[in-house]
Amino acid sequence: MAVLRVKFTKTKRDKLAQVLWILNWISVVTGIILFSLGLFLKVEINKRGELMAERDVQYVPNMLIAVGLIACAINFLGGKICYDCVDTTKFLRWKLIMLPYIMCTFFFTFCVLVGALMCYTTHGELEESLNLGLTQAVRFYKDTDMPGRCFLKRTVDMLQIEFRCCGNNGYKDWFQIQWVSNRYLDMSQKEVLDRFRSNVEGKYLMDAVPFSCCNVNSPRPCIQQQITNNSAHFNYEHQTEEQNLWMKGCRHALLEYYTHIMQSIGLTVLITWLFELSVLTGVRYLQTSLENVLRQGDPNSESEGWLLENSFMETARTNLNIIKSLGKSNQIDTSTGTVHL
C-alpha cells in the first residue's frame, strides 16, 4: 500500500509544478546563503588561526560552502524540471532522470542536516584547539624578535582588548610564564638576578600582566605590577579588586564568540533543511502523479501521487534484498577462483 497517497487533478498538478518551480528558485537563493555563511565562518576562523592549534575545525565551513554550491546546482536543475512538468508531454524528456534526481536530492538534504548538526557538535574540538593555541601564544608573547613569532604579542594584546579577556583561563596565567623578553631586563640589577635564581627553570616570573589586561571601566588607574601584593598599593585588596583587570579568560571569551556564531548558522541551516525537505516532498508527489498519468494515457485525467509506492517495511525489505543480491552477484568462488557476475 502506498504511503501518503494523494489525488491530483490536472489543475492541481499544474499548480504544484508552478509552485515547485518558484520554490526551487528560492532554494537557489538559500544555497547562496549557505555558501556565504560557510565563507563567513571560514574567514572568522582564519582571522584568529594563529591562536588555534592545528585541529581540523575547518571542516564545518568547508561543508557549508560545498553544500551551498551543490544546492545552487541541484535546485537550478529542479527548477527547470518543474517548469517543464507543467506540460505533460515535456515530462517525457525528464521521466528517466527524475527518480535519480530525487535520490540525489534526498542525499543532499541529508548532507544539509549533517551540516546543521556539525555546527552544534564542534564545541569540544573548538575548545581544545583554542586551549592549546592560546597556551602557545601566551608562552611566545615575549618573542618579539623571533621570526614566525614576532606578531604574537600584538595579536594577543589586540585579542585581550577586543574581547575584554586576560590570559588563556584567566589573568593568573601570566604569573606562570615569563612574558617579558630578556632584552628588556637589566641583568646588572640584583632584584632581576634574584628573581631568575629563585625559579627552578630560570625564568623571570612575576605577579604582573600586560597592559592589554587592564579593564578600561575601572575607576582607579590600572594595577599591572605586584598584583597580589596589597601593601605595594594604597587602599588596595587584590581579592576584591576584580574590576581592575579583565577576569574572563580569552579561551572562554573566544569559545562564547564562535559558539554563538555556529549556533546561529546551525539554526539557519536547520531551517534550510526543512525547506529543502518540503521541496523534495513536492517533487516526489509531482513525479509519481505524472508517471501515473502516463500509465493511464490521458493527460487530463486525475492521478494519484505518493511518497513511497509500498509501505516503509516493504520498501526497506525490497531495498535490502537488492543489496543482498548485488553482494551475491559479486562473490568470488574461492574453490575455482572464478568471479560470478
PDB file of C-alpha atoms in Angstrom, residues 93-298:
ATOM      1  CA  ARG A  93      12.229  14.059 -21.506  1.00  0.00           C
ATOM      2  CA  TRP A  94      12.757  14.081 -17.706  1.00  0.00           C
ATOM      3  CA  LYS A  95      10.951  10.817 -16.878  1.00  0.00           C
ATOM      4  CA  LEU A  96      14.099   8.693 -16.626  1.00  0.00           C
ATOM      5  CA  ILE A  97      16.048  11.435 -14.860  1.00  0.00           C
ATOM      6  CA  MET A  98      13.549  12.355 -12.133  1.00  0.00           C
ATOM      7  CA  LEU A  99      13.985   9.316  -9.890  1.00  0.00           C
ATOM      8  CA  PRO A 100      17.828   9.569  -9.829  1.00  0.00           C
ATOM      9  CA  TYR A 101      17.400  13.317  -9.320  1.00  0.00           C
ATOM     10  CA  ILE A 102      15.117  12.733  -6.328  1.00  0.00           C
ATOM     11  CA  MET A 103      17.553  10.207  -4.839  1.00  0.00           C
ATOM     12  CA  CYS A 104      20.490  12.624  -5.248  1.00  0.00           C
ATOM     13  CA  THR A 105      18.420  15.433  -3.741  1.00  0.00           C
ATOM     14  CA  PHE A 106      17.485  13.213  -0.799  1.00  0.00           C
ATOM     15  CA  PHE A 107      21.174  12.529  -0.162  1.00  0.00           C
ATOM     16  CA  PHE A 108      21.852  16.254  -0.494  1.00  0.00           C
ATOM     17  CA  THR A 109      19.175  17.139   2.095  1.00  0.00           C
ATOM     18  CA  PHE A 110      20.777  14.601   4.417  1.00  0.00           C
ATOM     19  CA  CYS A 111      24.111  16.436   3.959  1.00  0.00           C
ATOM     20  CA  VAL A 112      22.375  19.713   4.842  1.00  0.00           C
ATOM     21  CA  LEU A 113      21.108  18.110   8.061  1.00  0.00           C
ATOM     22  CA  VAL A 114      24.623  16.846   8.833  1.00  0.00           C
ATOM     23  CA  GLY A 115      25.972  20.358   8.253  1.00  0.00           C
ATOM     24  CA  ALA A 116      23.424  21.772  10.720  1.00  0.00           C
ATOM     25  CA  LEU A 117      24.295  19.171  13.365  1.00  0.00           C
ATOM     26  CA  MET A 118      28.019  19.766  12.884  1.00  0.00           C
ATOM     27  CA  CYS A 119      27.516  23.396  13.898  1.00  0.00           C
ATOM     28  CA  TYR A 120      26.263  22.167  17.278  1.00  0.00           C
ATOM     29  CA  THR A 121      28.743  19.336  17.854  1.00  0.00           C
ATOM     30  CA  THR A 122      32.132  21.018  17.295  1.00  0.00           C
ATOM     31  CA  HIS A 123      32.202  22.690  20.728  1.00  0.00           C
ATOM     32  CA  GLY A 124      34.680  20.206  22.239  1.00  0.00           C
ATOM     33  CA  GLU A 125      37.121  20.263  19.308  1.00  0.00           C
ATOM     34  CA  LEU A 126      36.974  24.047  19.115  1.00  0.00           C
ATOM     35  CA  GLU A 127      37.637  24.397  22.842  1.00  0.00           C
ATOM     36  CA  GLU A 128      40.631  22.058  22.671  1.00  0.00           C
ATOM     37  CA  SER A 129      42.023  23.917  19.655  1.00  0.00           C
ATOM     38  CA  LEU A 130      41.671  27.283  21.405  1.00  0.00           C
ATOM     39  CA  ASN A 131      43.137  25.973  24.653  1.00  0.00           C
ATOM     40  CA  LEU A 132      46.287  24.618  23.001  1.00  0.00           C
ATOM     41  CA  GLY A 133      46.654  27.561  20.627  1.00  0.00           C
ATOM     42  CA  LEU A 134      46.246  30.244  23.300  1.00  0.00           C
ATOM     43  CA  THR A 135      48.626  28.415  25.638  1.00  0.00           C
ATOM     44  CA  GLN A 136      51.295  28.558  22.931  1.00  0.00           C
ATOM     45  CA  ALA A 137      50.511  32.175  22.025  1.00  0.00           C
ATOM     46  CA  VAL A 138      50.820  33.341  25.651  1.00  0.00           C
ATOM     47  CA  ARG A 139      54.059  31.391  26.058  1.00  0.00           C
ATOM     48  CA  PHE A 140      55.620  33.041  22.989  1.00  0.00           C
ATOM     49  CA  TYR A 141      54.284  36.529  23.808  1.00  0.00           C
ATOM     50  CA  LYS A 142      57.776  37.790  24.661  1.00  0.00           C
ATOM     51  CA  ASP A 143      59.438  36.510  21.457  1.00  0.00           C
ATOM     52  CA  THR A 144      59.053  39.750  19.522  1.00  0.00           C
ATOM     53  CA  ASP A 145      62.463  39.368  17.882  1.00  0.00           C
ATOM     54  CA  MET A 146      61.992  35.798  16.657  1.00  0.00           C
ATOM     55  CA  PRO A 147      60.827  35.143  13.075  1.00  0.00           C
ATOM     56  CA  GLY A 148      57.421  33.491  12.996  1.00  0.00           C
ATOM     57  CA  ARG A 149      56.522  34.679  16.487  1.00  0.00           C
ATOM     58  CA  CYS A 150      57.133  38.416  16.344  1.00  0.00           C
ATOM     59  CA  PHE A 151      53.463  39.089  15.573  1.00  0.00           C
ATOM     60  CA  LEU A 152      52.071  37.166  18.550  1.00  0.00           C
ATOM     61  CA  LYS A 153      52.468  39.989  21.080  1.00  0.00           C
ATOM     62  CA  ARG A 154      50.316  42.333  19.026  1.00  0.00           C
ATOM     63  CA  THR A 155      47.824  39.544  18.257  1.00  0.00           C
ATOM     64  CA  VAL A 156      47.392  38.625  21.930  1.00  0.00           C
ATOM     65  CA  ASP A 157      47.177  42.264  23.029  1.00  0.00           C
ATOM     66  CA  MET A 158      44.530  43.046  20.401  1.00  0.00           C
ATOM     67  CA  LEU A 159      42.615  39.926  21.381  1.00  0.00           C
ATOM     68  CA  GLN A 160      42.578  40.859  25.071  1.00  0.00           C
ATOM     69  CA  ILE A 161      41.469  44.405  24.303  1.00  0.00           C
ATOM     70  CA  GLU A 162      38.787  43.425  21.781  1.00  0.00           C
ATOM     71  CA  PHE A 163      37.275  40.531  23.766  1.00  0.00           C
ATOM     72  CA  ARG A 164      37.905  42.062  27.215  1.00  0.00           C
ATOM     73  CA  CYS A 165      39.742  38.982  28.436  1.00  0.00           C
ATOM     74  CA  CYS A 166      43.084  38.157  30.026  1.00  0.00           C
ATOM     75  CA  GLY A 167      45.275  35.095  29.603  1.00  0.00           C
ATOM     76  CA  ASN A 168      44.089  31.695  28.492  1.00  0.00           C
ATOM     77  CA  ASN A 169      41.981  30.729  31.506  1.00  0.00           C
ATOM     78  CA  GLY A 170      42.400  33.981  33.461  1.00  0.00           C
ATOM     79  CA  TYR A 171      44.847  36.713  34.416  1.00  0.00           C
ATOM     80  CA  LYS A 172      46.857  34.388  36.694  1.00  0.00           C
ATOM     81  CA  ASP A 173      48.132  32.551  33.590  1.00  0.00           C
ATOM     82  CA  TRP A 174      50.590  35.429  33.147  1.00  0.00           C
ATOM     83  CA  PHE A 175      52.069  34.720  36.600  1.00  0.00           C
ATOM     84  CA  GLN A 176      53.245  31.267  35.441  1.00  0.00           C
ATOM     85  CA  ILE A 177      55.233  32.312  32.361  1.00  0.00           C
ATOM     86  CA  GLN A 178      57.970  34.769  31.519  1.00  0.00           C
ATOM     87  CA  TRP A 179      56.236  37.255  29.230  1.00  0.00           C
ATOM     88  CA  VAL A 180      58.977  39.950  29.282  1.00  0.00           C
ATOM     89  CA  SER A 181      61.911  39.318  26.950  1.00  0.00           C
ATOM     90  CA  ASN A 182      65.442  39.194  28.451  1.00  0.00           C
ATOM     91  CA  ARG A 183      66.471  42.002  26.142  1.00  0.00           C
ATOM     92  CA  TYR A 184      64.315  44.382  28.212  1.00  0.00           C
ATOM     93  CA  LEU A 185      65.645  43.213  31.591  1.00  0.00           C
ATOM     94  CA  ASP A 186      68.628  44.887  33.270  1.00  0.00           C
ATOM     95  CA  MET A 187      70.825  41.950  34.257  1.00  0.00           C
ATOM     96  CA  SER A 188      73.025  44.210  36.380  1.00  0.00           C
ATOM     97  CA  GLN A 189      70.253  44.685  38.923  1.00  0.00           C
ATOM     98  CA  LYS A 190      70.270  42.347  41.909  1.00  0.00           C
ATOM     99  CA  GLU A 191      66.470  42.144  42.007  1.00  0.00           C
ATOM    100  CA  VAL A 192      66.324  40.851  38.448  1.00  0.00           C
ATOM    101  CA  LEU A 193      69.059  38.247  39.049  1.00  0.00           C
ATOM    102  CA  ASP A 194      67.440  37.100  42.293  1.00  0.00           C
ATOM    103  CA  ARG A 195      64.157  36.579  40.503  1.00  0.00           C
ATOM    104  CA  PHE A 196      65.882  34.443  37.868  1.00  0.00           C
ATOM    105  CA  ARG A 197      67.665  32.371  40.529  1.00  0.00           C
ATOM    106  CA  SER A 198      64.504  31.861  42.563  1.00  0.00           C
ATOM    107  CA  ASN A 199      62.880  29.994  39.702  1.00  0.00           C
ATOM    108  CA  VAL A 200      63.811  26.354  39.068  1.00  0.00           C
ATOM    109  CA  GLU A 201      63.536  26.776  35.279  1.00  0.00           C
ATOM    110  CA  GLY A 202      65.479  30.054  35.343  1.00  0.00           C
ATOM    111  CA  LYS A 203      62.572  32.193  34.212  1.00  0.00           C
ATOM    112  CA  TYR A 204      61.699  35.746  35.154  1.00  0.00           C
ATOM    113  CA  LEU A 205      58.274  35.263  36.754  1.00  0.00           C
ATOM    114  CA  MET A 206      56.273  37.996  38.426  1.00  0.00           C
ATOM    115  CA  ASP A 207      52.733  38.709  39.553  1.00  0.00           C
ATOM    116  CA  ALA A 208      52.088  41.099  36.694  1.00  0.00           C
ATOM    117  CA  VAL A 209      50.092  41.199  33.460  1.00  0.00           C
ATOM    118  CA  PRO A 210      50.397  43.026  30.105  1.00  0.00           C
ATOM    119  CA  PHE A 211      48.662  46.391  29.715  1.00  0.00           C
ATOM    120  CA  SER A 212      46.001  44.847  27.482  1.00  0.00           C
ATOM    121  CA  CYS A 213      44.544  43.046  30.509  1.00  0.00           C
ATOM    122  CA  CYS A 214      43.519  46.362  32.089  1.00  0.00           C
ATOM    123  CA  ASN A 215      39.812  46.971  32.466  1.00  0.00           C
ATOM    124  CA  VAL A 216      39.115  50.385  30.940  1.00  0.00           C
ATOM    125  CA  ASN A 217      35.959  50.659  33.034  1.00  0.00           C
ATOM    126  CA  SER A 218      37.902  50.537  36.307  1.00  0.00           C
ATOM    127  CA  PRO A 219      37.604  53.763  38.343  1.00  0.00           C
ATOM    128  CA  ARG A 220      41.221  53.558  39.523  1.00  0.00           C
ATOM    129  CA  PRO A 221      44.421  53.508  37.434  1.00  0.00           C
ATOM    130  CA  CYS A 222      45.261  50.023  36.259  1.00  0.00           C
ATOM    131  CA  ILE A 223      47.486  47.969  38.542  1.00  0.00           C
ATOM    132  CA  GLN A 224      49.625  45.721  36.350  1.00  0.00           C
ATOM    133  CA  GLN A 225      52.594  45.083  38.640  1.00  0.00           C
ATOM    134  CA  GLN A 226      52.652  43.364  42.045  1.00  0.00           C
ATOM    135  CA  ILE A 227      49.000  42.460  41.661  1.00  0.00           C
ATOM    136  CA  THR A 228      48.950  40.119  44.675  1.00  0.00           C
ATOM    137  CA  ASN A 229      50.935  42.475  46.949  1.00  0.00           C
ATOM    138  CA  ASN A 230      48.361  44.535  48.823  1.00  0.00           C
ATOM    139  CA  SER A 231      50.989  46.597  50.646  1.00  0.00           C
ATOM    140  CA  ALA A 232      52.504  47.816  47.379  1.00  0.00           C
ATOM    141  CA  HIS A 233      49.394  49.884  46.575  1.00  0.00           C
ATOM    142  CA  PHE A 234      47.314  52.297  48.621  1.00  0.00           C
ATOM    143  CA  ASN A 235      43.797  51.232  49.560  1.00  0.00           C
ATOM    144  CA  TYR A 236      44.115  48.005  47.596  1.00  0.00           C
ATOM    145  CA  GLU A 237      42.902  44.455  48.186  1.00  0.00           C
ATOM    146  CA  HIS A 238      43.612  42.186  45.229  1.00  0.00           C
ATOM    147  CA  GLN A 239      40.943  39.636  46.214  1.00  0.00           C
ATOM    148  CA  THR A 240      38.219  42.278  45.854  1.00  0.00           C
ATOM    149  CA  GLU A 241      39.645  44.457  43.074  1.00  0.00           C
ATOM    150  CA  GLU A 242      38.082  42.366  40.329  1.00  0.00           C
ATOM    151  CA  GLN A 243      37.188  45.351  38.168  1.00  0.00           C
ATOM    152  CA  ASN A 244      40.822  46.430  37.736  1.00  0.00           C
ATOM    153  CA  LEU A 245      41.608  43.616  35.264  1.00  0.00           C
ATOM    154  CA  TRP A 246      39.547  41.594  32.856  1.00  0.00           C
ATOM    155  CA  MET A 247      38.542  38.472  34.776  1.00  0.00           C
ATOM    156  CA  LYS A 248      37.395  36.318  31.872  1.00  0.00           C
ATOM    157  CA  GLY A 249      39.938  34.054  30.154  1.00  0.00           C
ATOM    158  CA  CYS A 250      40.361  34.520  26.408  1.00  0.00           C
ATOM    159  CA  ARG A 251      39.627  30.853  25.700  1.00  0.00           C
ATOM    160  CA  HIS A 252      36.213  31.232  27.285  1.00  0.00           C
ATOM    161  CA  ALA A 253      35.598  34.554  25.512  1.00  0.00           C
ATOM    162  CA  LEU A 254      36.525  33.163  22.075  1.00  0.00           C
ATOM    163  CA  LEU A 255      34.588  29.967  22.693  1.00  0.00           C
ATOM    164  CA  GLU A 256      31.477  32.006  23.512  1.00  0.00           C
ATOM    165  CA  TYR A 257      32.005  34.087  20.373  1.00  0.00           C
ATOM    166  CA  TYR A 258      32.410  31.147  17.996  1.00  0.00           C
ATOM    167  CA  THR A 259      29.681  29.101  19.684  1.00  0.00           C
ATOM    168  CA  HIS A 260      27.219  31.949  19.193  1.00  0.00           C
ATOM    169  CA  ILE A 261      28.155  32.209  15.506  1.00  0.00           C
ATOM    170  CA  MET A 262      27.924  28.446  14.932  1.00  0.00           C
ATOM    171  CA  GLN A 263      24.601  28.092  16.746  1.00  0.00           C
ATOM    172  CA  SER A 264      23.116  30.940  14.703  1.00  0.00           C
ATOM    173  CA  ILE A 265      24.419  29.370  11.486  1.00  0.00           C
ATOM    174  CA  GLY A 266      23.223  25.933  12.641  1.00  0.00           C
ATOM    175  CA  LEU A 267      19.679  27.243  13.157  1.00  0.00           C
ATOM    176  CA  THR A 268      19.705  28.818   9.688  1.00  0.00           C
ATOM    177  CA  VAL A 269      20.954  25.577   8.107  1.00  0.00           C
ATOM    178  CA  LEU A 270      18.324  23.572  10.011  1.00  0.00           C
ATOM    179  CA  ILE A 271      15.544  25.809   8.666  1.00  0.00           C
ATOM    180  CA  THR A 272      17.058  25.422   5.187  1.00  0.00           C
ATOM    181  CA  TRP A 273      16.995  21.636   5.614  1.00  0.00           C
ATOM    182  CA  LEU A 274      13.283  21.691   6.486  1.00  0.00           C
ATOM    183  CA  PHE A 275      12.609  23.882   3.460  1.00  0.00           C
ATOM    184  CA  GLU A 276      14.621  21.622   1.125  1.00  0.00           C
ATOM    185  CA  LEU A 277      12.832  18.566   2.525  1.00  0.00           C
ATOM    186  CA  SER A 278       9.432  20.120   1.792  1.00  0.00           C
ATOM    187  CA  VAL A 279      10.513  20.936  -1.777  1.00  0.00           C
ATOM    188  CA  LEU A 280      11.794  17.364  -2.231  1.00  0.00           C
ATOM    189  CA  THR A 281       8.463  16.014  -0.968  1.00  0.00           C
ATOM    190  CA  GLY A 282       6.594  18.131  -3.511  1.00  0.00           C
ATOM    191  CA  VAL A 283       8.854  16.974  -6.362  1.00  0.00           C
ATOM    192  CA  ARG A 284       8.260  13.351  -5.372  1.00  0.00           C
ATOM    193  CA  TYR A 285       4.474  13.861  -5.488  1.00  0.00           C
ATOM    194  CA  LEU A 286       4.795  15.558  -8.874  1.00  0.00           C
ATOM    195  CA  GLN A 287       6.915  12.731 -10.273  1.00  0.00           C
ATOM    196  CA  THR A 288       4.636   9.885  -9.122  1.00  0.00           C
ATOM    197  CA  SER A 289       1.429  11.667 -10.184  1.00  0.00           C
ATOM    198  CA  LEU A 290       2.800  12.387 -13.676  1.00  0.00           C
ATOM    199  CA  GLU A 291       4.044   8.805 -14.095  1.00  0.00           C
ATOM    200  CA  ASN A 292       0.545   7.556 -13.243  1.00  0.00           C
ATOM    201  CA  VAL A 293      -0.916   9.950 -15.847  1.00  0.00           C
ATOM    202  CA  LEU A 294       1.353   8.397 -18.486  1.00  0.00           C
ATOM    203  CA  ARG A 295       0.187   4.931 -17.474  1.00  0.00           C
ATOM    204  CA  GLN A 296      -3.446   5.990 -17.874  1.00  0.00           C
ATOM    205  CA  GLY A 297      -2.770   7.580 -21.260  1.00  0.00           C
ATOM    206  CA  ASP A 298      -4.972  10.635 -20.647  1.00  0.00           C
TER     207      ASP A 298
END
